[in-house]
Amino acid sequence: MLKLASASEYDPASLPDLLPLYYRRLFPFSQYYRWLSYGGVVKSCFQNREFSFTLKDDIYVRYQSFSSQGELEKEIQKINPYKIDIGAVFSHRPNQHNTVKSGTFQALEKELVFDIDMTDYDDVRRCCSAADICSKCWTLMTIAIQILDRALREDFGFKHCLWVYSGRRGVHCWVCDEAARKLSATARSAVAEYLSLVKGGEDTIKKVQLPDLIHPFVMESLNVISRYFVDYAVVKQDILGSKESVDKVLALVPEDVKKELKTDFHNEKNPVKRWDRLVSHVERPQGKKGQHAAKEIMLQYCYPRLDVNVSKGVNHLLKSPFSVHPKTGRISVPIDPREVDQFDPFAVPTISLICQELDRPRAGEEEEEEAKDKENESAPTEKRRVRDYKKTSLAKYVRVFEQFVEKMERARRGELLKKSDLQRDF
């Protein structure tokens, strides 16, 4: 069940009091602007970007746009949104969309995005349901990030994939390469379909059907799942424990194998040994239908479940990194995919915690902080803010974001140098 970190209990009623402090002293506007301006070569890249704000009492404000970091910062600090969503880069300034000729206001580009939500796994997780999560089922998000990050980088050649915790029960991915941002809706659909294996609604029993010859991408995905499957699905989710859960698994294997397994399972009660028996039955070199049944079960229980519609649309809004989740109080923080096994959603700071930490000097830092205060009394707001977030649990997550932005900037500089060298050769 979803429970708040003991470090700081969060009360949703406190949000209106905490947001002004968060946006004034902690939100990483500088890195945020650097990300969305993509080097600033094309000014419209930031100026024509749509922002959407959800205010108190679910007041929803769309088609907001800003000419600079300062303007964005000023507006956010003025209205203190409960939630920030990011949309596409349009042909015109979104805040002027009512003044342009009908039909000319078009979404031109946007990051290729993916949304994975734990509620989509409710038919295969037994520990939680709906919006609740726990450390057991969070393994599904760990698997999803590893599978999709590898595929996006190795199969599609993308280099800049920003993974973000939603703040409650899922993760988002922003593919920020220029080629990804300029993809058409058709191309986005093709990528999303390539990455989708689990198909069918509540009435579909068998949601994964593998052909005789398995695609290398599926094999790579199975390599990831196999590292977690027994511990996660067989032991922690106990998918071969109760009669009800066993029946759900057996519904995914051929009838003749099902009869044999029912006999086997009657004599063998250990879930791990039951799984071994299932694998040995379906993977016998018999050259008949059902040889991939164990793989299909692994994929159905653990493969990422994408909201394909989010990825297909250029004009789809997605929750912004560093937005606050109003119900949990947790910040939507970036996740380093290289350290995804260590990421703990329950360790993600709440807005309550980081606001408390602002006025709580760490051991041995009191004198240093006092000296900095005197030195920076007249320092620009941005310098003070850098020091502010570094005093809190948010610091390590801002650093992940900063490293991501710096890597993009280095790559962009490298591309510009390459182009100038090519031009010089001519």
CSV table of C-alpha atoms in Angstrom, one decimal:
chain,number,residue,atom,x,y,z
A,1,MET,CA,0.0,0.0,0.0
A,2,LEU,CA,1.2,3.5,-0.8
A,3,LYS,CA,2.6,5.1,2.4
A,4,LEU,CA,4.4,8.4,3.0
A,5,ALA,CA,8.0,8.5,4.0
A,6,SER,CA,8.3,8.7,7.8
A,7,ALA,CA,10.9,11.5,7.4
A,8,SER,CA,8.2,14.0,6.9
A,9,GLU,CA,4.4,13.4,7.0
A,10,TYR,CA,2.7,15.2,4.2
A,11,ASP,CA,-0.8,16.8,4.6
A,12,PRO,CA,-2.4,17.8,1.3
A,13,ALA,CA,-4.0,20.7,3.1
A,14,SER,CA,-0.6,22.2,3.6
A,15,LEU,CA,0.2,22.4,-0.1
A,16,PRO,CA,-1.0,26.1,-0.6
A,17,ASP,CA,1.4,27.2,2.1
A,18,LEU,CA,4.3,25.1,0.8
A,19,LEU,CA,4.2,25.8,-2.9
A,20,PRO,CA,5.2,29.5,-2.7
A,21,LEU,CA,8.3,28.5,-0.8
A,22,TYR,CA,9.1,25.6,-3.2
A,23,TYR,CA,8.7,27.7,-6.3
A,24,ARG,CA,10.6,30.7,-4.8
A,25,ARG,CA,13.6,28.8,-3.4
A,26,LEU,CA,13.8,25.2,-4.7
A,27,PHE,CA,12.4,24.7,-8.2
A,28,PRO,CA,15.4,24.4,-10.6
A,29,PHE,CA,14.4,27.0,-13.1
A,30,SER,CA,17.8,27.5,-14.6
A,31,GLN,CA,18.4,23.8,-15.5
A,32,TYR,CA,14.7,23.6,-16.5
A,33,TYR,CA,15.0,26.5,-19.0
A,34,ARG,CA,18.3,25.1,-20.4
A,35,TRP,CA,16.5,21.8,-21.0
A,36,LEU,CA,13.5,23.2,-22.9
A,37,SER,CA,15.4,25.9,-24.8
A,38,TYR,CA,17.7,23.3,-26.4
A,39,GLY,CA,20.7,25.6,-26.7
A,40,GLY,CA,18.6,28.6,-27.6
A,41,VAL,CA,19.6,28.5,-31.3
A,42,VAL,CA,16.0,28.6,-32.3
A,43,LYS,CA,14.2,31.0,-29.9
A,44,SER,CA,10.8,29.7,-30.8
A,45,CYS,CA,11.8,26.4,-29.3
A,46,PHE,CA,11.0,27.8,-25.8
A,47,GLN,CA,8.8,30.8,-26.7
A,48,ASN,CA,6.3,28.7,-28.6
A,49,ARG,CA,6.2,25.9,-26.0
A,50,GLU,CA,2.8,25.2,-24.4
A,51,PHE,CA,2.7,25.0,-20.6
A,52,SER,CA,-0.5,24.0,-18.8
A,53,PHE,CA,-1.2,24.7,-15.1
A,54,THR,CA,-3.6,23.1,-12.7
A,55,LEU,CA,-4.5,25.5,-9.9
A,56,LYS,CA,-6.4,24.9,-6.6
A,57,ASP,CA,-9.8,23.4,-7.0
A,58,ASP,CA,-8.8,21.8,-10.3
A,59,ILE,CA,-8.9,25.0,-12.3
A,60,TYR,CA,-7.1,24.1,-15.5
A,61,VAL,CA,-5.2,26.8,-17.5
A,62,ARG,CA,-3.9,25.7,-21.0
A,63,TYR,CA,-2.0,27.4,-23.7
A,64,GLN,CA,0.4,29.4,-21.5
A,65,SER,CA,3.8,30.4,-23.1
A,66,PHE,CA,6.7,32.6,-22.0
A,67,SER,CA,9.4,34.5,-23.8
A,68,SER,CA,12.2,33.8,-21.2
A,69,GLN,CA,13.2,31.9,-18.1
A,70,GLY,CA,12.4,35.1,-16.0
A,71,GLU,CA,8.9,35.4,-17.4
A,72,LEU,CA,8.1,31.7,-16.7
A,73,GLU,CA,9.6,32.0,-13.2
A,74,LYS,CA,7.6,35.1,-12.4
A,75,GLU,CA,4.3,33.6,-13.5
A,76,ILE,CA,4.8,30.3,-11.7
A,77,GLN,CA,5.7,32.2,-8.5
A,78,LYS,CA,2.6,34.3,-8.9
A,79,ILE,CA,0.0,31.6,-9.4
A,80,ASN,CA,1.8,28.6,-7.6
A,81,PRO,CA,0.3,25.8,-9.7
A,82,TYR,CA,-0.6,22.5,-8.1
A,83,LYS,CA,0.6,20.8,-11.2
A,84,ILE,CA,2.6,21.7,-14.3
A,85,ASP,CA,2.2,20.0,-17.7
A,86,ILE,CA,4.3,20.4,-20.7
A,87,GLY,CA,2.9,20.4,-24.3
A,88,ALA,CA,4.2,20.8,-27.8
A,89,VAL,CA,6.2,23.6,-29.5
A,90,PHE,CA,3.6,25.3,-31.8
A,91,SER,CA,3.8,27.3,-34.9
A,92,HIS,CA,2.7,30.4,-33.0
A,93,ARG,CA,2.9,31.6,-29.4
A,94,PRO,CA,0.3,29.4,-27.5
A,95,ASN,CA,-0.9,32.3,-25.4
A,96,GLN,CA,-1.9,34.1,-28.7
A,97,HIS,CA,-3.6,31.0,-30.3
A,98,ASN,CA,-7.0,32.8,-30.3
A,99,THR,CA,-5.6,35.6,-32.4
A,100,VAL,CA,-4.1,33.6,-35.3
A,101,LYS,CA,-6.0,32.5,-38.4
A,102,SER,CA,-8.1,29.4,-37.9
A,103,GLY,CA,-6.2,26.2,-38.9
A,104,THR,CA,-2.8,27.8,-38.8
A,105,PHE,CA,-2.1,27.1,-35.1
A,106,GLN,CA,-0.3,23.7,-35.4
A,107,ALA,CA,1.8,21.6,-33.0
A,108,LEU,CA,5.2,21.3,-34.8
A,109,GLU,CA,7.4,19.3,-32.5
A,110,LYS,CA,7.6,17.7,-29.1
A,111,GLU,CA,9.7,15.1,-27.2
A,112,LEU,CA,8.8,11.5,-27.9
A,113,VAL,CA,7.2,10.6,-24.6
A,114,PHE,CA,6.2,7.4,-22.8
A,115,ASP,CA,3.9,7.0,-19.8
A,116,ILE,CA,3.9,3.8,-17.7
A,117,ASP,CA,1.3,3.6,-15.0
A,118,MET,CA,1.1,0.9,-12.3
A,119,THR,CA,-2.7,0.7,-12.6
A,120,ASP,CA,-2.3,-0.9,-16.0
A,121,TYR,CA,-0.7,-4.0,-14.3
A,122,ASP,CA,-3.6,-4.6,-11.9
A,123,ASP,CA,-4.5,-7.9,-13.6
A,124,VAL,CA,-1.0,-9.3,-12.8
A,125,ARG,CA,0.0,-7.8,-9.4
A,126,ARG,CA,-1.4,-9.2,-6.2
A,127,CYS,CA,0.2,-7.0,-3.6
A,128,CYS,CA,-1.6,-3.7,-4.5
A,129,SER,CA,-4.3,-2.3,-6.8
A,130,ALA,CA,-5.4,1.0,-8.3
A,131,ALA,CA,-3.2,3.9,-7.1
A,132,ASP,CA,-1.4,2.0,-4.4
A,133,ILE,CA,2.2,0.8,-4.8
A,134,CYS,CA,4.7,-1.0,-2.6
A,135,SER,CA,8.3,-2.1,-2.9
A,136,LYS,CA,7.3,-5.4,-4.4
A,137,CYS,CA,5.4,-4.1,-7.4
A,138,TRP,CA,7.8,-1.2,-8.0
A,139,THR,CA,10.0,-3.9,-9.6
A,140,LEU,CA,7.7,-3.6,-12.6
A,141,MET,CA,8.9,0.0,-13.1
A,142,THR,CA,12.5,-1.0,-12.7
A,143,ILE,CA,12.0,-3.6,-15.4
A,144,ALA,CA,10.1,-1.2,-17.7
A,145,ILE,CA,12.9,1.4,-17.5
A,146,GLN,CA,15.6,-1.1,-18.3
A,147,ILE,CA,13.8,-2.6,-21.3
A,148,LEU,CA,12.7,0.7,-22.8
A,149,ASP,CA,15.9,2.6,-22.2
A,150,ARG,CA,17.9,-0.1,-23.9
A,151,ALA,CA,15.5,-0.3,-26.9
A,152,LEU,CA,15.4,3.4,-27.4
A,153,ARG,CA,19.2,3.7,-27.3
A,154,GLU,CA,20.3,0.6,-29.1
A,155,ASP,CA,17.3,-0.2,-31.5
A,156,PHE,CA,16.5,3.4,-32.4
A,157,GLY,CA,19.8,5.2,-31.7
A,158,PHE,CA,18.4,7.8,-29.4
A,159,LYS,CA,20.9,9.2,-26.9
A,160,HIS,CA,19.0,11.6,-24.6
A,161,CYS,CA,16.3,9.8,-22.7
A,162,LEU,CA,15.1,11.6,-19.5
A,163,TRP,CA,13.3,9.2,-17.1
A,164,VAL,CA,11.1,10.8,-14.4
A,165,TYR,CA,9.1,9.4,-11.5
A,166,SER,CA,5.5,10.6,-11.7
A,167,GLY,CA,5.3,11.3,-7.9
A,168,ARG,CA,2.9,8.5,-7.2
A,169,ARG,CA,2.5,5.3,-9.2
A,170,GLY,CA,4.5,5.4,-12.4
A,171,VAL,CA,7.3,6.7,-14.6
A,172,HIS,CA,7.6,8.9,-17.7
A,173,CYS,CA,10.2,9.0,-20.4
A,174,TRP,CA,11.1,12.1,-22.4
A,175,VAL,CA,13.2,11.3,-25.5
A,176,CYS,CA,14.9,14.6,-26.2
A,177,ASP,CA,17.0,14.0,-29.3
A,178,GLU,CA,16.3,16.5,-32.1
A,179,ALA,CA,15.3,13.5,-34.4
A,180,ALA,CA,12.8,12.3,-31.8
A,181,ARG,CA,11.3,15.8,-31.2
A,182,LYS,CA,10.6,16.2,-34.9
A,183,LEU,CA,8.9,12.8,-35.5
A,184,SER,CA,5.5,12.8,-37.1
A,185,ALA,CA,2.5,11.3,-35.4
A,186,THR,CA,2.8,8.3,-37.8
A,187,ALA,CA,6.4,7.7,-36.9
A,188,ARG,CA,5.6,8.0,-33.1
A,189,SER,CA,2.9,5.4,-33.6
A,190,ALA,CA,5.4,3.1,-35.3
A,191,VAL,CA,7.8,3.4,-32.4
A,192,ALA,CA,5.1,2.9,-29.8
A,193,GLU,CA,3.7,-0.2,-31.7
A,194,TYR,CA,7.2,-1.7,-31.9
A,195,LEU,CA,7.6,-1.4,-28.2
A,196,SER,CA,4.1,-2.7,-27.4
A,197,LEU,CA,3.8,-6.5,-26.7
A,198,VAL,CA,1.0,-6.8,-24.1
A,199,LYS,CA,-2.2,-6.3,-26.0
A,200,GLY,CA,-5.9,-6.7,-25.2
A,201,GLY,CA,-8.4,-5.4,-22.6
A,202,GLU,CA,-9.8,-7.0,-19.4
A,203,ASP,CA,-11.6,-9.7,-21.4
A,204,THR,CA,-8.4,-10.9,-23.2
A,205,ILE,CA,-6.9,-13.8,-21.2
A,206,LYS,CA,-3.8,-14.3,-23.2
A,207,LYS,CA,-2.3,-10.9,-23.9
A,208,VAL,CA,1.1,-11.9,-25.5
A,209,GLN,CA,1.4,-14.1,-28.6
A,210,LEU,CA,4.9,-14.8,-29.9
A,211,PRO,CA,5.6,-16.1,-33.4
A,212,ASP,CA,7.8,-19.1,-34.0
A,213,LEU,CA,10.8,-16.9,-34.7
A,214,ILE,CA,11.2,-14.5,-31.8
A,215,HIS,CA,12.4,-10.9,-32.7
A,216,PRO,CA,15.8,-10.0,-31.2
A,217,PHE,CA,14.1,-7.1,-29.3
A,218,VAL,CA,11.8,-9.5,-27.5
A,219,MET,CA,14.8,-11.7,-26.6
A,220,GLU,CA,16.6,-8.7,-25.2
A,221,SER,CA,13.5,-7.8,-23.2
A,222,LEU,CA,13.3,-11.4,-21.9
A,223,ASN,CA,16.9,-11.2,-20.8
A,224,VAL,CA,16.0,-8.3,-18.5
A,225,ILE,CA,12.8,-9.9,-17.2
A,226,SER,CA,14.6,-13.2,-16.5
A,227,ARG,CA,16.9,-11.5,-14.0
A,228,TYR,CA,13.8,-10.5,-11.9
A,229,PHE,CA,11.1,-13.0,-12.7
A,230,VAL,CA,11.5,-15.8,-10.2
A,231,ASP,CA,12.1,-13.5,-7.2
A,232,TYR,CA,9.5,-10.9,-8.2
A,233,ALA,CA,6.6,-12.9,-9.8
A,234,VAL,CA,7.0,-16.5,-8.4
A,235,VAL,CA,8.2,-15.6,-4.9
A,236,LYS,CA,7.0,-12.1,-4.0
A,237,GLN,CA,3.8,-12.1,-6.1
A,238,ASP,CA,3.3,-15.8,-5.5
A,239,ILE,CA,1.7,-16.4,-8.9
A,240,LEU,CA,1.9,-20.1,-8.4
A,241,GLY,CA,0.7,-20.2,-4.8
A,242,SER,CA,-3.1,-20.1,-4.5
A,243,LYS,CA,-5.5,-22.1,-6.7
A,244,GLU,CA,-6.9,-18.8,-8.2
A,245,SER,CA,-3.4,-17.5,-9.2
A,246,VAL,CA,-2.3,-20.9,-10.5
A,247,ASP,CA,-5.5,-21.1,-12.7
A,248,LYS,CA,-4.6,-17.7,-14.2
A,249,VAL,CA,-1.1,-18.9,-15.2
A,250,LEU,CA,-2.4,-22.3,-16.5
A,251,ALA,CA,-4.9,-20.5,-18.7
A,252,LEU,CA,-1.9,-19.3,-20.7
A,253,VAL,CA,-0.5,-22.7,-21.6
A,254,PRO,CA,-1.8,-25.3,-24.1
A,255,GLU,CA,-4.5,-27.7,-22.9
A,256,ASP,CA,-2.3,-30.9,-23.1
A,257,VAL,CA,0.4,-29.2,-21.0
A,258,LYS,CA,-2.2,-27.8,-18.6
A,259,LYS,CA,-3.4,-31.4,-17.7
A,260,GLU,CA,0.2,-32.6,-17.0
A,261,LEU,CA,1.0,-29.5,-14.9
A,262,LYS,CA,-2.2,-29.9,-12.8
A,263,THR,CA,-1.0,-33.4,-11.8
A,264,ASP,CA,2.6,-32.1,-11.2
A,265,PHE,CA,1.3,-29.2,-9.1
A,266,HIS,CA,-0.8,-31.5,-7.0
A,267,ASN,CA,2.4,-33.3,-5.9
A,268,GLU,CA,4.7,-30.2,-5.8
A,269,LYS,CA,3.7,-27.3,-3.5
A,270,ASN,CA,6.9,-25.2,-3.7
A,271,PRO,CA,6.1,-22.3,-6.1
A,272,VAL,CA,9.7,-22.0,-7.5
A,273,LYS,CA,9.8,-25.7,-8.2
A,274,ARG,CA,6.3,-25.4,-9.8
A,275,TRP,CA,7.7,-22.8,-12.2
A,276,ASP,CA,10.7,-25.0,-13.0
A,277,ARG,CA,8.3,-27.8,-13.9
A,278,LEU,CA,6.2,-25.5,-16.1
A,279,VAL,CA,9.3,-24.3,-18.0
A,280,SER,CA,10.5,-27.9,-18.5
A,281,HIS,CA,7.1,-29.0,-19.8
A,282,VAL,CA,6.6,-26.2,-22.3
A,283,GLU,CA,10.2,-26.0,-23.5
A,284,ARG,CA,10.6,-29.7,-24.4
A,285,PRO,CA,12.1,-30.1,-27.9
A,286,GLN,CA,8.7,-31.2,-29.2
A,287,GLY,CA,8.4,-28.7,-32.0
A,288,LYS,CA,4.7,-28.1,-31.3
A,289,LYS,CA,2.5,-25.3,-30.4
A,290,GLY,CA,3.1,-23.8,-26.9
A,291,GLN,CA,6.9,-23.9,-27.0
A,292,HIS,CA,7.0,-20.2,-26.1
A,293,ALA,CA,4.4,-20.4,-23.3
A,294,ALA,CA,6.9,-19.7,-20.5
A,295,LYS,CA,8.3,-16.7,-22.3
A,296,GLU,CA,4.7,-15.4,-23.0
A,297,ILE,CA,3.8,-15.8,-19.3
A,298,MET,CA,7.0,-13.8,-18.3
A,299,LEU,CA,6.1,-11.1,-20.8
A,300,GLN,CA,2.5,-10.9,-19.7
A,301,TYR,CA,3.4,-10.6,-16.1
A,302,CYS,CA,6.4,-8.3,-16.4
A,303,TYR,CA,6.7,-6.5,-19.8
A,304,PRO,CA,6.1,-2.7,-19.8
A,305,ARG,CA,2.5,-1.7,-20.4
A,306,LEU,CA,2.5,1.5,-22.4
A,307,ASP,CA,-0.2,4.1,-22.7
A,308,VAL,CA,0.3,4.2,-26.5
A,309,ASN,CA,-2.0,7.2,-27.0
A,310,VAL,CA,0.4,9.4,-24.9
A,311,SER,CA,3.3,8.5,-27.2
A,312,LYS,CA,1.4,8.9,-30.5
A,313,GLY,CA,0.2,12.4,-30.2
A,314,VAL,CA,2.5,15.4,-30.8
A,315,ASN,CA,0.0,17.6,-28.9
A,316,HIS,CA,-0.3,15.4,-25.8
A,317,LEU,CA,0.4,17.1,-22.5
A,318,LEU,CA,2.6,15.3,-19.9
A,319,LYS,CA,3.3,16.1,-16.3
A,320,SER,CA,6.5,18.2,-15.9
A,321,PRO,CA,9.6,17.1,-14.1
A,322,PHE,CA,9.8,18.7,-10.6
A,323,SER,CA,6.0,19.1,-10.5
A,324,VAL,CA,4.6,18.2,-7.0
A,325,HIS,CA,2.1,15.4,-6.8
A,326,PRO,CA,-0.8,17.0,-4.8
A,327,LYS,CA,-2.0,13.7,-3.2
A,328,THR,CA,1.4,12.3,-2.0
A,329,GLY,CA,3.4,15.6,-1.9
A,330,ARG,CA,6.3,13.8,-3.7
A,331,ILE,CA,8.3,15.7,-6.3
A,332,SER,CA,8.4,14.3,-9.8
A,333,VAL,CA,12.2,13.7,-9.8
A,334,PRO,CA,14.5,12.4,-12.6
A,335,ILE,CA,15.7,8.8,-12.4
A,336,ASP,CA,19.2,7.8,-13.5
A,337,PRO,CA,18.6,4.7,-15.6
A,338,ARG,CA,22.1,3.4,-14.8
A,339,GLU,CA,21.1,3.2,-11.1
A,340,VAL,CA,17.5,2.2,-11.5
A,341,ASP,CA,17.8,-0.8,-9.2
A,342,GLN,CA,18.7,1.6,-6.4
A,343,PHE,CA,15.8,4.0,-7.1
A,344,ASP,CA,13.3,3.9,-4.2
A,345,PRO,CA,10.0,5.8,-4.8
A,346,PHE,CA,9.4,5.9,-1.0
A,347,ALA,CA,12.7,7.7,-0.5
A,348,VAL,CA,11.7,10.5,-2.9
A,349,PRO,CA,11.3,13.7,-0.8
A,350,THR,CA,8.0,15.3,-0.2
A,351,ILE,CA,7.5,19.0,-0.5
A,352,SER,CA,7.0,19.1,3.3
A,353,LEU,CA,10.4,17.5,3.9
A,354,ILE,CA,12.5,19.7,1.6
A,355,CYS,CA,10.8,22.9,2.9
A,356,GLN,CA,11.7,21.8,6.4
A,357,GLU,CA,15.2,21.0,5.4
A,358,LEU,CA,15.7,24.6,4.1
A,359,ASP,CA,15.9,25.9,7.6
A,360,ARG,CA,17.7,22.9,9.1
A,361,PRO,CA,21.5,23.3,8.7
A,362,ARG,CA,23.3,20.0,8.5
A,363,ALA,CA,25.8,19.0,11.1
A,364,GLY,CA,29.1,20.9,10.7
A,365,GLU,CA,27.6,23.3,8.1
A,366,GLU,CA,26.1,26.0,10.4
A,367,GLU,CA,29.1,28.3,10.3
A,368,GLU,CA,29.7,27.8,6.6
A,369,GLU,CA,26.0,28.6,5.9
A,370,GLU,CA,26.2,31.7,8.1
A,371,ALA,CA,29.3,32.9,6.1
A,372,LYS,CA,27.5,32.2,2.8
A,373,ASP,CA,24.5,34.2,3.9
A,374,LYS,CA,26.6,37.3,4.6
A,375,GLU,CA,28.5,36.8,1.4
A,376,ASN,CA,25.4,36.4,-0.7
A,377,GLU,CA,23.0,38.8,0.9
A,378,SER,CA,23.0,40.8,-2.3
A,379,ALA,CA,23.6,37.9,-4.7
A,380,PRO,CA,21.2,37.3,-7.6
A,381,THR,CA,18.2,35.1,-6.8
A,382,GLU,CA,19.6,32.2,-9.0
A,383,LYS,CA,22.8,32.0,-6.9
A,384,ARG,CA,20.8,31.9,-3.7
A,385,ARG,CA,18.5,29.2,-5.2
A,386,VAL,CA,21.4,27.0,-6.1
A,387,ARG,CA,22.5,27.0,-2.5
A,388,ASP,CA,19.0,26.5,-1.3
A,389,TYR,CA,18.2,23.3,-3.1
A,390,LYS,CA,21.6,21.9,-2.3
A,391,LYS,CA,20.6,22.1,1.4
A,392,THR,CA,17.8,19.6,0.8
A,393,SER,CA,17.1,16.0,-0.2
A,394,LEU,CA,16.2,17.4,-3.6
A,395,ALA,CA,19.9,18.1,-4.4
A,396,LYS,CA,20.8,14.6,-5.7
A,397,TYR,CA,17.8,14.6,-8.1
A,398,VAL,CA,18.6,18.0,-9.5
A,399,ARG,CA,22.1,16.8,-10.1
A,400,VAL,CA,20.8,13.9,-12.2
A,401,PHE,CA,18.8,16.4,-14.2
A,402,GLU,CA,21.8,18.7,-14.5
A,403,GLN,CA,24.0,15.9,-15.8
A,404,PHE,CA,21.3,15.0,-18.3
A,405,VAL,CA,21.2,18.7,-19.6
A,406,GLU,CA,25.0,19.0,-19.6
A,407,LYS,CA,25.3,15.8,-21.7
A,408,MET,CA,22.8,17.2,-24.2
A,409,GLU,CA,24.7,20.5,-24.4
A,410,ARG,CA,28.0,18.7,-25.0
A,411,ALA,CA,26.5,16.6,-27.7
A,412,ARG,CA,25.0,19.8,-29.4
A,413,ARG,CA,28.4,21.6,-29.2
A,414,GLY,CA,30.0,18.5,-30.8
A,415,GLU,CA,27.5,18.5,-33.6
A,416,LEU,CA,28.1,22.2,-34.3
A,417,LEU,CA,31.8,21.7,-34.4
A,418,LYS,CA,31.4,18.8,-36.7
A,419,LYS,CA,29.2,21.0,-39.1
A,420,SER,CA,31.7,23.9,-39.0
A,421,ASP,CA,34.6,21.5,-39.8
A,422,LEU,CA,32.6,20.0,-42.7
A,423,GLN,CA,31.9,23.5,-44.0
A,424,ARG,CA,35.6,24.5,-43.7
A,425,ASP,CA,36.5,21.4,-45.8
A,426,PHE,CA,34.4,22.8,-48.6
